[in-house]
Amino acid sequence: MTKWVYSFGRNGSEGTADMRNLLGGKGANLAEMSNLGLPVPPGLTITTEVCTYYYANGQSYPAELEAQVSEALAKVETEMGMRFGDAENPLLVSVRSGARASMPGMMDTVLNLGLSPVTVEGLARRSGDERFAYDSYRRFIQMYSDVVLGVDHSFFEDRLEARKEERGYHLDTEMTAGDWKSLIDDYKAIVERELGRPFPDDPREQLWGAISAVFGSWMNQRAKTYRRLHNIPAEWGTAVNVQAMVFGNMGDDCATGVAFTRNPSTGVKEFYGEFLVNAQGEDVVAGIRTPQHLTVAGKQANGSSDPSMEEEMPEVFAELVTVKDRLEQHYRDMQDIEFTVQQGRLYMLQTRNGKRTAAAALKIAVDMAEEGLITHEQAVARIEAQALDQLLHPTLDPKAPKQVIAKGLPASPGAASGVVVFTADEAEKRAQGGEDVILVRIETSPEDIHGMHAARGILTARGGMTSHAAVVARGMGRACVSGAGTVRIDYAKGQFTVADVTVKAGETITIDGGKGEVMLGRVPTIKPDLSGDFGTLMAWADEIRTLKVRTNAETPLDAETARTFGAEGIGLCRTEHMFFSDDRIIAVRQMILSDDADGRRAALAKLLPMQRGDFVSLFRIMAGLPVTVRLLDPPLHEFLPHSEKEIAEVAAASGMDAQKLAARASALHESNPMLGHRGCRLGISYPEIYEMQARAILEAAVEVSAELGQTVTPEIMIPLVATRRELEILRKLVDDTAAKVFTEKGAKVEYLVGTMIELPRAALQAAKIAEVGEFFSFGTNDLTQTTFGISRDDSGAFLDSYREAGIFDQDPFVSLDQDGVGELVKIAAERGRSTRPDIKLGICGEHGGDPASIDFCQRAGLDYVSCSPYRVPIARLAAAQAALRARG
């Protein structure tokens, strides 16, 4: 019989930390904490396999499940000395999700389950606190109604606020037992009004309703969005954890909190977290109340006057410190822990590897390696390569003037400027239109996930540094300022105010998530510092990796940036990007619109010294490192004049008739230019274009070799080759031009001639093409287009629906399609090497900066990847991680 349920408790667990795929992250860690003898309330985990069964079988359960749950629940009753549904000594439980990958706040939770008109009286008698019992009951009704029954939570919140106003209360804690009883009647009336049936009082019915709701939440929109953003497969499913309730809201000797064993924003080795006295855990993470600090140091650093847990509960705090040290030593990583204190007794509710900023991840990894907790290889493997992007962009210039209008908590570091928006939908809409936005909310909720991802930064008026906004922002690398209490947000008017300052939607603000500051307008930035922990970890990565990392660059600025980031050459210099400046475009247009070779050569003569100067600059910056130059590739229509003014400018420069030029421009129009007269086809039709470019490259190489006293070896790449003969013709053109240049200059340099493999036919004919070409560079942008028959520019209209339908796991233009496009790359590499064993192989599409694609390149035996300058460190780290995986 299949085991669908695993128990955990005081006497250990049926599961372990290694069973994450089956028990989910939360379940596996609860099991492990139980096995370590930590104070974990007992419970049971329903496995992820049940979730898979649930969706594969019309949202039904395995026949054995109910009996297994009942048996495991009986163990909980025995350990707690309570009975589920008992009138005198009722056991209450929480029902929580637990996917194998952490998805904070994305799925549903129900607390205080098991309360009814009968059991609430038993709870009141057993606890000796009637107010606590009825507070717990109203929380349960509100949460269960929202999560399980689908009654909007705003109905209950509005009624609570109205009741507090009637009584003249400001805080929930002022409500009496009588107030809660009356409110419970109101809540139940709301449920019956909205659903036409009463709120369920049977604890067993409540339990299975909650279990189904948690499994159902695996497919809610916010969970699907989170999985898409973090590449979590839907088939993984979630586990469900049913655990005995312990109460942080029984009185002033009770509390609940969230803590990190190190600072998740900076990585500093300090106990970091928050707690609330007389509260339940959801109060902390939901941002409904702004919590207090755990430590005196944290309290002082944030200028708080509220007592810390270290001061208010010193004995429990000392026990918590011991537990957090033990957990970090055991897991050898920074832990995010949740705890409750019930009547002075500590209970551990969860531990997991904590989400952290990229800067914190670097510091923690380097520090732990230097402390001897982990090896250099483990430190390198631990950093998410994609997350380095957070470190590579500018921060606020400390010398720049700034008008600070508010301060909050430094919830997620980084600087961000953008226009103010107040809804997640508006953030997504404006960001898709190319605007930088700052999402401003009273507090965020999991439904805001798409807007948080679209925004440059997030500002909340409520919530602490462990609130939903803070945790999600850190995981996404978004700057976040939370708990800015002086910010008054008016959604209806579309504005927020701070004292006498009003900021309306669409106006620009800047936030500094490292200092918790909010500023008017856009504040200038400075370049990042890439020394310290960053430099240390990247040095370790470079010792491990075998793939070289080059950059895609054609301007001195890009080339210098890439060298700063550690690029080992240029893998793609797109020469067409050099043609669009004002001092060149007229000559380019004159060349294109000329109807004979002489006219084209006259125009090209004007471009030659400009192109040569471009290559001189790049060769100097790269100082002997390889530079791959792609000859002119795009269709000519991209350079054509369109307005009468532009045609007149070309006519004046060339001495040609304007009407004749207009007719020539019209004749060059193509129906499908991306599959038209472009790439090597231009070189075959107009050889003088490639001849000029080859001359410019080789003359620059001779000049810089002599200047630097070291060899510059350019790699001249012929684009869009489909046949051996195309490359053969154009290789001869380059070789003939080289012979002329070397004779004229009285000096020669080594050079390579190769091609870009970007057509399926070229991949299949690679053995023959390699007879002529000395290197292949896989242009996976076009290879993806031509393999799928999908336009990269137009695919956005349907790619989301393809991903939702499970046709594509990811956008194939972002992460390489390894089954199809990747297979062509492997075929081309194998066949190319069969002819030319020493052929140099690289990749230069956007996939060159994608970690999953880099892992493929390692397995396919490529020599290098090439990517945009700001992705070079990402590629270096991803290449090291790929090498570690290849070692096994």
mmCIF file of C-alpha atoms in Angstrom, residues 21 94 125 128 173 208 252 258 549 687 763:
data_model
loop_
_atom_site.group_PDB
_atom_site.id
_atom_site.type_symbol
_atom_site.label_atom_id
_atom_site.label_comp_id
_atom_site.label_asym_id
_atom_site.label_seq_id
_atom_site.Cartn_x
_atom_site.Cartn_y
_atom_site.Cartn_z
ATOM 1 C CA ASN A 21 10.587 16.032 -3.209
ATOM 2 C CA SER A 94 -3.008 24.530 11.277
ATOM 3 C CA ARG A 125 -12.132 26.874 29.905
ATOM 4 C CA GLY A 128 -8.664 30.329 31.348
ATOM 5 C CA THR A 173 -6.258 44.114 21.317
ATOM 6 C CA TRP A 208 -10.894 18.191 4.562
ATOM 7 C CA ASP A 252 1.596 38.893 27.225
ATOM 8 C CA VAL A 258 10.190 35.300 12.154
ATOM 9 C CA VAL A 549 33.357 33.819 -21.396
ATOM 10 C CA PRO A 687 31.221 41.747 -52.519
ATOM 11 C CA ALA A 763 24.009 22.690 -38.707
#
